Amino acid sequence: MVELTAAAVFGVYAIASALVLQLVNTEVRTPYMDEQFHIRQAQWYCMGAFNKWDPKLTTPPGLYIVSLAVRTMGACTLDRLRAVNCVLGCILFWTVYALIRQNTRPFRAAIKALTLCMLPTSFFFAHVYYTDIASLLCVLLAQLLSVHKRHVWAGVVGGAAVWMRQTNVVWVALVGGAAVERWMRENGVVSGGLVQSVGQLVQWMKSPRRWREAVWVAVPYAFVVMAFGVFVRVNGGIVLGDKSNHQAGVHVPQMFYFCAFTAAMAAPTVLTEAQRYTHAVTSRQVTCFEMANYALETVYANLYLYLTYRPVLSTAVGLALTLVMAVGVNRFTVEHPFLLGDNRHYTFYIWKNLFRSCWWARYLYIPGYVSCMLGVHAALWRAPALWHIMWLVCTAAVLVPSPLLELRYFTVPFFLARLHMPTSLPRLSIELAMYIVVNAVTIYVFLYHPFVWSSEPNQLQRFMW
């Protein structure tokens, strides 16, 4: 009976996904945008031409290898290859459900899994032939195996994640770091919050015999990271194919955009948790000493709590954060040529109308970035302190070097963060309703409101993420 509730919720997702896939296949009869490169490469693989590679592709061939399963049904047609991602989206639902189910009731876990799988930047790409869904699935499946202490298999799946997208090596490192952190807590190496844990960790590190077992936990993940390092050395960089348009840089505001995206997509939870956080401190239900020694401790969360009832200091620190972000916006904003060179993406209109309307427009959003950053980290107060810091570092490692603003790049860190945020049916219901509305509008526009470029009068263009 327990799994029947999850199966019923999954049925809703599967039916919705199948209907969307059918609509996409009906209305978009030719490969669209980057699909043309992915579809062509997958079809070469299906024909056994493994030595052929499209130079426009920059990601490894993991998705095309998975898609070889389509050959058992006949030719690797556009419809069938798109269906691969639809099936992977269904597997994603059960993977997310299994991660949540460990400490959540079945129905609530199923609703949260449904909500996450309906995230607009994820759900859309479950119905076109891109690498996003396969990439996300492998990362979360590696995390699931890691939680169940299947570290060797987690390393194998983590390696597969890197074969879907190179930057997943960072998330493999996070999964490995989290596995070591869990082992330390289970074996009494660390306990309490960050301050106490660091002291315990220093003492533990002084005895090599004691941390030998923790090293074995980390080995499968470290092997993936080291193998990727060899690849980078041999390849001359992390990008395959078209390296000229995918040069790494220092794009600090990516973290600001990500915090704004996360706060918006998880707004009901972020707002509620921030309010609870403030109430816990102002009513003295949680003391400063407790914050410094127990699970509430994370850098931004403690800062948020500490400042809520010290207005003078709060103003000073708020101004300092605003100044730091202003420097980041001024010195490290990157405007990639693709951003304003392609009006088929929503980010084109966001950038053109919100950030380029005048020279000072991009600075207007800094107070919002500060609020979103503090709110997101306050919403993660239940996450282990060390995991929180590792997640923040890994998110920066993935996003900051990327010069191109694409909202779908935020999907993996958002999933990882949202899995650690509280689960409440009323808030999940609001989030799910938000996602359904956004999906309905964006998919409808994609399917039924194409437009034409004067340079390509015979080719329909469509709006997408």
Phi, psi and omega in degrees: 000326181299312184283344178296323179296318178293321179297322179294317178295319177299321179302321178297314180297314183298319180294315179299317181294318179296321179294318178296317179300317179297319178295317179297315180294330179285318186270330183244088189274353178235156178304134185249136180050236185292347175303326184300325179283315181294317180296315180299317181294318179298321180291326174298316179297319180298331178273000179086008181272070185285349180270358180263139181216129178284120183295346179283343181279139182242354182251158181294171188270022184305313182296324182290327177292316177300322184290350177299340177299336181295333182300335180292343181257359181124213183292150178275079181278168179302313182299317182291322179293322175296324180296335177302313180292328177297316178295317178298326176297323177292320176295324178302319179305311183289329176294313178297318179301316180296323178294321183280326188297339184303325182224027181221148178297151188305310184295317180295321178297320180294320180293322178293320177298317178299315181300312181296318180292342177269002176309124188307319182286350175259311185300319181301316186279001171279359185232009171229165187268076174242171184271357190299313184292316178299320179298310180298316181300314181297320179298313183288327177293321175298319178295318179299314178297323179295317179299326179270014174064027172263068192291324179296313178293326177297321177295320179297312179293325175299321175297321177296324178299320179293330177287346174272319180203132188299321184294349178294346176300329178293320180288330173297319177297321178295316178300318177295316178298320178294324178296317177295320179297319177295318178300318180297318180291318181294331181259011175073015179291317177231152176204157180081205185270194188294314183300311181293320183296320180298316178298317178295322181294320179298316179296319181294322181293341182287347181241097184304326182298332185280334182257011179296319180295322179295326178296320179296326175298321185279342187305311182301323180285320179297324179299317179298315181296317180292321177297322177294323177299321177296317178301314181299319180295315182289320184281342183079023181151174183273344186270135170268155173068240189286086182282334187298325182263008182224056178272133178291150178214200176237099185242073185304318181299348175305323179293326178292316179297320181296317178298320178294318178299312182296316179297324180288314183288334179244031188307314180301319180286315182299314181295317181292315181293322177297320179294318179296321179301311180299317181296322181299325181276313183295332177270003179061028173288335177233124181271165178297323180296317179297320179298325184282348187234354182236193192294347179289349189280116164216157187303304184287324182295315178297320178300316180300312181295316185296324185277342187297333180239026172228079190301323181294310179295322179301316180297317181297313181291322177300318178293322179296316178297319179298318179296316179299316179293324178298319177296318178299317179293318184290317188265335190234018172284130181243129178248092183294143179304327180292334186298314180256007180261000184216106184273019176269348180260145178296331180296333176302314183284326176298313183290315184296317187267333183256330185250342184247005183297327174202167188294333183263001185299318184294340179280340182295335186270358184299314176303325176294320177300316180300312181297316180295319180298311181294321180295316180297315182288330173294324180291344179263021186295337179280345180287146176304142185301315182294321177298319181302315181291318178298318179299318180297315180295316181293321177299317178296321181296329179277317190273318186299319179289348183276118182283342186261129176276109174225124186296334181291342176291344180275353190296310184297308179298329177295313179303313182298321178290315184294330177296335180264359177271157182300155180246116179226127183303315179301316180290320177299322180297320179293315179299315180299318178297319177302312183295319180298317180296313181297316178298316181300316182292311185292321179290321177298315179296318179301318186278319194244003177231059176286167177218174186234136171274142178297333180283340179226071187295340182260007183239124177282136175253150184224149178279138179204172178294000000 
